[in-house]
Amino acid sequence: MATEVAQIPAEETPAVAAPASTENAAAAAAEQAEKPAADSVAVAAVAGENAANAQDNNKEDAKASPAAAAAEDGAAADAKKDGDAAAAVAAPAAAAGKSEAPAQKFNVHKTNFEKDIIYLYQFSRTPLLPSLSPYCLKVETWLRLVGLKYENVDHKMRFRSKKGQLPFIELNGEEIADSAIIIKELSAKYDKNLDAGLTAEQRNVSYATIAMLENHLIWIIFYWRAKYPDNVLKGYKVNLQHALGLRLPNSILNFFFKITFGRKGTKKLKAHGIGVHSAEEIEEFGKNDLKVLSEMLDCKPFFFGDEPTTLDVVAFAVLSQLHYLSKDIAYPLRDYMTEKCPNLIGHVSRMKDKCFPDWDEICTKLDLNAHIPKPEPETKEGKEGGEQEKSNEQEGTEGDKIEKELEKDKSNEKESTEENKEKEETK
């Protein structure tokens, strides 16, 4: 499994320990709530049983003392009524005890989540491509390709998964980390397997090629980034102030980025093993990987035919990191792909058009959720039109009032005229 590597270092957020299970606490609370109610039910049952026994005994003695038997029968009936009343009071109390169990708590960042909405935590946008992390771009590309509803969380790169990684998702109060595991879990849950139509041999080829991309070619790209951190900022036009949501000047942020990113990256590269080789050897490794991919793709639109699979998603996420680097920055591996592997450039373009029709809007506005429809802002003309319509309605209402008053005056005047005529005729 490829290790998810942070492309722009942010303050590492330690994994928050999961709270003690709420299930036992809820059971204990319910038990305590039910105890008094259960005691009341027991008392009621005993009272009812005693009343029944007393009634049986009274029947035997009825012949000897009719008056006493009648009295005892009345007392037994009263006792039974009291027992039934106690049971009736105890039952709602027990139900209330159960309903007062504490609500379930979710150990996630997005506590006000909507059901079945996937909340994606990844890196901030850049002006040249949606994400500097091939792993983050891989997950978002897959989500768009299979058509699942998701929302990017604008956390300014402050959060990490419990594994210390980006990306990770939250779904219905549960966290899922690591890009490969995210895709695997969501594929199973929503029946969205992009590789369902592949043969066993094709699946094996896909698995091996993805391993080459994520465990080899990505690390070759990371080597260049760790060696030239300044070119990372310039090549992708990264604005750290916006990406991290900080007020410090970019000059200061860039200075610390170069030191921290280069130092951490070098350690990780040596731990991986790629960092022990020379720059020329590493460049040759990268060219060989690109050549293999180009020969596999050949003239096909996607690696296994007319429809994209998981391999196409991973290849797009990795190759985009090379292709969309600014031409102002020299990078031999990017130039090799452009000159010697033009079919890979075509593949990147096809995947971009298919999965990111809003690419330009994303890169221009740096909008994490450009795919979510926004409510149209009310225009000034619309407001003026609404006010005019309201004014016309008011004017119409006032006009109706005046018209009614005029009609009333006319009616009164007519009645007055008729009365005067009658008076004159009488005279």
XYZ file of C-alpha atoms in Angstrom:
427
model
C 0.000 0.000 0.000
C 1.482 3.329 -0.981
C 1.986 5.770 1.842
C -0.122 8.910 1.501
C 2.375 11.793 1.484
C 1.544 15.386 2.398
C 2.581 17.671 -0.450
C 2.421 20.927 1.494
C 3.312 20.495 5.153
C 0.820 21.823 7.630
C 0.813 21.470 11.366
C 0.350 17.794 12.064
C -2.840 17.311 14.011
C -2.420 14.384 16.424
C -5.033 11.707 16.130
C -7.725 12.204 18.713
C -8.205 9.116 20.862
C -11.583 7.546 20.351
C -13.859 8.113 23.356
C -14.946 5.207 25.559
C -17.754 3.240 24.038
C -21.099 4.922 24.618
C -22.922 1.613 24.339
C -22.022 0.455 27.888
C -22.751 3.884 29.304
C -26.160 3.936 27.636
C -26.952 0.456 28.958
C -25.964 1.460 32.493
C -28.062 4.609 32.315
C -31.046 2.675 31.040
C -30.609 0.078 33.796
C -30.550 2.782 36.482
C -33.623 4.428 34.972
C -35.507 1.154 34.781
C -34.711 0.064 38.359
C -37.303 2.157 40.243
C -39.905 1.353 37.615
C -39.165 -2.365 37.911
C -39.488 -2.163 41.698
C -42.881 -0.508 41.306
C -44.020 -3.241 38.920
C -42.919 -5.901 41.432
C -44.810 -4.203 44.274
C -47.903 -3.993 42.091
C -47.683 -7.685 41.203
C -47.346 -8.721 44.868
C -50.291 -6.533 45.834
C -52.442 -8.068 43.105
C -51.465 -11.609 44.115
C -52.244 -10.939 47.814
C -55.577 -9.493 46.809
C -56.426 -12.628 44.816
C -55.438 -14.930 47.705
C -57.471 -12.896 50.130
C -60.458 -13.139 47.837
C -60.192 -16.970 47.721
C -59.996 -17.208 51.511
C -62.984 -14.932 51.889
C -65.091 -17.176 49.686
C -64.467 -20.140 52.018
C -65.565 -18.174 55.076
C -68.541 -16.560 53.393
C -71.050 -19.000 54.895
C -69.861 -18.389 58.485
C -69.876 -14.620 58.341
C -71.592 -13.026 55.355
C -71.006 -9.458 56.537
C -67.293 -10.026 57.206
C -66.918 -11.775 53.876
C -68.503 -8.852 52.062
C -66.183 -6.433 53.798
C -63.137 -8.495 53.022
C -64.194 -8.836 49.383
C -64.396 -5.037 49.137
C -60.944 -4.664 50.677
C -59.504 -7.208 48.238
C -61.021 -5.370 45.292
C -59.540 -2.086 46.500
C -56.116 -3.709 46.897
C -56.287 -5.110 43.398
C -57.209 -1.687 42.014
C -54.241 -0.163 43.855
C -51.944 -2.810 42.387
C -53.212 -2.176 38.869
C -52.790 1.572 39.322
C -49.208 1.114 40.529
C -48.422 -1.059 37.523
C -49.962 1.521 35.176
C -47.779 4.259 36.675
C -44.658 2.083 36.635
C -44.890 1.128 32.922
C -44.563 4.718 31.548
C -41.751 5.314 34.024
C -39.842 2.343 32.614
C -40.425 3.576 29.045
C -39.265 7.059 30.035
C -36.098 5.588 31.487
C -35.315 3.913 28.167
C -36.033 7.037 26.106
C -33.696 9.140 28.216
C -30.598 7.206 27.089
C -27.907 9.631 25.789
C -27.777 10.289 22.054
C -25.032 8.601 20.033
C -21.853 10.658 19.665
C -19.706 10.593 16.529
C -15.946 11.049 16.660
C -15.731 13.084 13.437
C -14.911 16.679 12.510
C -18.189 17.254 10.635
C -20.721 16.655 13.419
C -23.683 18.225 11.577
C -23.334 15.850 8.627
C -26.101 14.879 6.236
C -26.866 11.215 5.745
C -25.037 9.507 2.845
C -23.086 12.660 1.920
C -19.357 11.951 1.563
C -17.225 14.658 3.197
C -13.775 14.776 1.614
C -10.764 16.251 3.426
C -7.921 17.102 1.083
C -5.465 19.846 0.125
C -6.452 23.335 -0.997
C -6.863 24.202 -4.688
C -4.129 25.685 -6.866
C -4.447 27.848 -9.998
C -3.085 25.066 -12.237
C -4.714 21.848 -10.990
C -7.291 20.900 -8.354
C -4.835 19.241 -5.964
C -1.078 19.000 -5.501
C -1.566 15.557 -3.981
C -2.019 12.731 -6.504
C -3.786 10.741 -3.777
C -6.350 13.503 -3.138
C -6.890 14.028 -6.866
C -7.305 10.272 -7.265
C -10.166 10.109 -4.727
C -11.984 13.161 -6.074
C -11.641 11.942 -9.666
C -13.068 8.547 -8.694
C -16.003 10.146 -6.837
C -16.863 12.256 -9.864
C -16.476 9.376 -12.299
C -18.855 7.041 -10.416
C -21.298 9.873 -9.616
C -21.397 9.784 -5.805
C -22.511 12.881 -3.893
C -19.621 14.448 -2.017
C -18.581 17.729 -0.468
C -15.077 19.055 0.100
C -14.477 20.376 3.613
C -12.525 23.642 3.647
C -10.315 22.869 6.644
C -7.283 24.825 5.390
C -5.197 21.642 5.707
C -5.478 21.659 9.506
C -6.939 18.166 9.890
C -5.454 14.749 9.312
C -6.984 11.310 9.603
C -6.332 9.100 12.614
C -3.588 7.597 10.461
C -2.065 11.067 10.011
C -2.952 11.223 6.313
C -4.711 13.185 3.632
C -7.045 12.452 2.010
C -9.681 10.955 4.252
C -13.453 10.984 4.178
C -16.273 11.046 6.705
C -19.488 9.203 5.889
C -22.452 8.954 8.281
C -20.253 9.676 11.308
C -17.485 7.257 10.326
C -13.956 8.105 9.143
C -12.261 6.238 6.287
C -8.592 6.992 5.516
C -6.119 6.103 2.723
C -7.113 6.621 -0.904
C -7.062 2.931 -1.826
C -9.167 1.948 1.195
C -11.608 4.811 0.563
C -12.239 3.611 -3.003
C -12.483 -0.028 -1.908
C -15.005 0.718 0.889
C -17.186 3.020 -1.217
C -17.112 0.616 -4.180
C -18.472 -2.161 -1.966
C -21.045 0.040 -0.197
C -22.529 1.650 -3.328
C -21.744 -1.096 -5.884
C -19.515 1.208 -7.958
C -16.741 -1.089 -9.167
C -15.031 0.462 -12.192
C -13.159 -2.815 -12.815
C -16.221 -5.077 -12.884
C -15.918 -5.591 -16.653
C -12.226 -6.576 -16.607
C -10.943 -10.111 -16.985
C -8.825 -11.704 -14.252
C -5.685 -11.060 -16.310
C -6.605 -7.402 -16.827
C -7.222 -6.964 -13.103
C -3.770 -8.341 -12.367
C -2.168 -6.006 -14.908
C -4.112 -3.097 -13.400
C -2.981 -3.974 -9.871
C 0.689 -4.204 -10.875
C 0.593 -0.961 -12.874
C -1.101 0.953 -10.039
C 1.633 -0.340 -7.703
C 4.262 1.019 -10.110
C 2.535 4.397 -10.260
C 1.971 4.791 -6.516
C 5.120 3.147 -5.176
C 7.594 4.280 -7.791
C 6.647 7.078 -10.200
C 5.017 9.197 -7.488
C 8.186 8.998 -5.405
C 10.247 10.128 -8.368
C 8.042 13.210 -8.596
C 8.335 13.703 -4.823
C 12.116 13.577 -5.169
C 12.056 16.544 -7.548
C 9.700 18.452 -5.244
C 11.839 17.852 -2.145
C 14.983 18.913 -4.001
C 13.408 22.061 -5.497
C 10.714 23.280 -3.060
C 10.910 26.802 -4.452
C 9.998 25.448 -7.909
C 6.973 23.726 -6.378
C 5.583 27.081 -5.235
C 6.392 28.782 -8.530
C 5.532 25.849 -10.796
C 2.024 25.397 -9.364
C 1.559 29.088 -8.414
C 0.818 28.145 -4.805
C -0.424 30.903 -2.498
C 0.351 29.552 0.967
C -1.549 32.366 2.645
C -4.756 31.198 0.944
C -3.964 27.479 1.138
C -3.292 27.544 4.892
C -5.737 30.304 5.808
C -3.037 32.344 7.577
C -2.417 36.087 7.763
C 1.368 35.879 7.764
C 3.017 37.342 4.651
C 3.719 34.853 1.871
C 7.409 35.709 2.013
C 7.644 34.316 5.556
C 5.436 31.312 4.792
C 7.455 30.505 1.671
C 10.706 30.687 3.645
C 9.553 28.172 6.249
C 7.973 25.980 3.585
C 11.248 25.609 1.714
C 13.137 24.606 4.850
C 10.507 22.284 6.308
C 9.312 20.676 3.085
C 12.813 19.981 1.798
C 14.012 18.520 5.110
C 10.985 16.275 5.701
C 10.847 15.210 2.066
C 14.494 14.155 2.032
C 14.000 11.968 5.126
C 10.962 10.250 3.610
C 12.736 9.648 0.301
C 15.683 7.976 2.048
C 13.324 5.870 4.125
C 11.534 4.802 0.951
C 14.817 3.936 -0.766
C 14.560 6.126 -3.855
C 16.530 8.889 -2.151
C 19.821 6.941 -2.121
C 20.170 7.174 -5.915
C 21.670 9.983 -7.964
C 19.523 12.568 -9.745
C 20.407 11.064 -13.156
C 19.446 7.558 -12.058
C 16.141 8.734 -10.611
C 15.320 10.628 -13.803
C 16.019 7.492 -15.838
C 13.681 5.488 -13.566
C 10.926 7.995 -14.251
C 11.392 7.907 -18.015
C 11.180 4.106 -17.986
C 7.894 4.240 -16.074
C 6.427 6.729 -18.538
C 7.546 4.596 -21.486
C 5.839 1.497 -20.024
C 2.592 3.442 -19.496
C 2.707 4.870 -23.024
C 3.189 1.430 -24.586
C 0.357 -0.018 -22.493
C -2.060 2.732 -23.524
C -1.028 2.592 -27.185
C -3.830 4.055 -29.347
C -6.694 3.259 -26.983
C -8.656 6.090 -25.349
C -8.244 4.382 -21.956
C -5.975 1.598 -20.742
C -8.521 -1.215 -21.149
C -10.729 0.118 -23.906
C -13.425 2.732 -24.336
C -14.319 3.223 -20.670
C -12.046 4.372 -17.818
C -11.166 2.019 -14.959
C -9.364 2.458 -11.644
C -6.013 2.388 -13.453
C -7.094 5.366 -15.578
C -8.056 7.267 -12.419
C -4.672 6.648 -10.762
C -2.699 7.373 -13.939
C -4.565 10.654 -14.457
C -3.971 11.753 -10.837
C -0.212 11.091 -11.125
C 0.444 12.300 -14.684
C -1.457 15.537 -14.028
C 1.231 16.482 -11.531
C 3.703 16.498 -14.423
C 1.566 17.829 -17.245
C 0.109 20.873 -15.470
C 3.389 22.116 -14.020
C 4.064 25.602 -15.373
C 6.163 25.638 -18.535
C 8.239 28.406 -16.942
C 9.812 25.790 -14.662
C 12.302 23.361 -16.135
C 11.541 19.695 -15.454
C 13.126 17.040 -17.730
C 10.579 14.337 -16.827
C 7.654 16.540 -17.883
C 9.424 17.440 -21.108
C 10.070 13.760 -21.843
C 6.381 12.914 -21.436
C 5.363 15.812 -23.702
C 7.815 14.892 -26.472
C 8.020 11.090 -26.305
C 4.634 10.084 -24.848
C 1.995 12.301 -26.508
C -0.663 9.589 -26.020
C -0.320 10.064 -22.243
C -1.027 13.779 -22.708
C -4.150 12.834 -24.656
C -5.207 10.473 -21.876
C -4.862 13.231 -19.261
C -6.960 15.579 -21.408
C -9.716 12.986 -21.894
C -9.932 12.230 -18.170
C -9.970 15.937 -17.352
C -12.851 16.600 -19.775
C -14.793 13.588 -18.519
C -14.382 14.152 -14.772
C -13.692 17.878 -14.397
C -15.842 19.934 -16.774
C -15.528 22.726 -14.179
C -11.700 22.583 -14.180
C -11.265 26.221 -15.253
C -13.706 27.449 -12.604
C -11.921 25.393 -9.928
C -8.511 26.779 -10.845
C -9.704 30.356 -11.334
C -11.849 30.714 -8.221
C -10.006 28.049 -6.179
C -13.464 26.754 -5.295
C -13.441 23.426 -3.439
C -17.095 22.782 -4.274
C -17.548 24.128 -7.775
C -19.507 20.939 -8.590
C -22.271 21.867 -6.126
C -24.902 24.196 -7.631
C -24.961 27.621 -5.986
C -28.158 29.676 -5.497
C -28.352 32.482 -8.024
C -27.783 35.906 -6.422
C -30.721 38.270 -6.643
C -29.967 40.941 -9.225
C -30.516 44.657 -8.747
C -33.082 44.686 -11.571
C -34.924 41.857 -9.879
C -35.066 43.795 -6.613
C -36.258 46.961 -8.368
C -38.837 44.942 -10.303
C -40.097 43.372 -7.077
C -40.349 46.751 -5.374
C -42.167 48.214 -8.396
C -44.614 45.293 -8.439
C -45.227 45.714 -4.721
C -45.758 49.445 -5.221
C -48.236 48.752 -8.039
C -50.131 46.335 -5.813
C -50.344 48.952 -3.060
C -51.482 51.559 -5.563
C -54.079 49.145 -6.911
C -55.399 48.476 -3.406
C -55.653 52.176 -2.619
C -57.381 52.772 -5.977
C -59.951 50.093 -5.187
C -60.666 51.736 -1.852
C -61.207 55.136 -3.451
C -63.434 53.628 -6.131
C -65.598 51.919 -3.516
C -65.904 55.141 -1.536
C -66.965 57.015 -4.698
C -69.575 54.377 -5.455
C -70.838 54.626 -1.890
C -71.055 58.415 -2.162
C -72.936 58.104 -5.448
C -75.327 55.617 -3.894
C -75.941 57.896 -0.909
C -76.423 60.851 -3.215
C -78.933 58.915 -5.308
C -80.871 57.844 -2.223
C -80.907 61.445 -0.969
C -82.200 62.666 -4.357
C -84.993 60.127 -4.380
C -86.003 61.077 -0.819
C -86.173 64.748 -1.803
C -88.373 63.915 -4.822
C -90.758 61.941 -2.641
C -90.988 64.812 -0.192
C -91.693 67.273 -2.999
C -94.422 65.044 -4.453
C -96.002 64.696 -1.018
C -96.167 68.470 -0.699
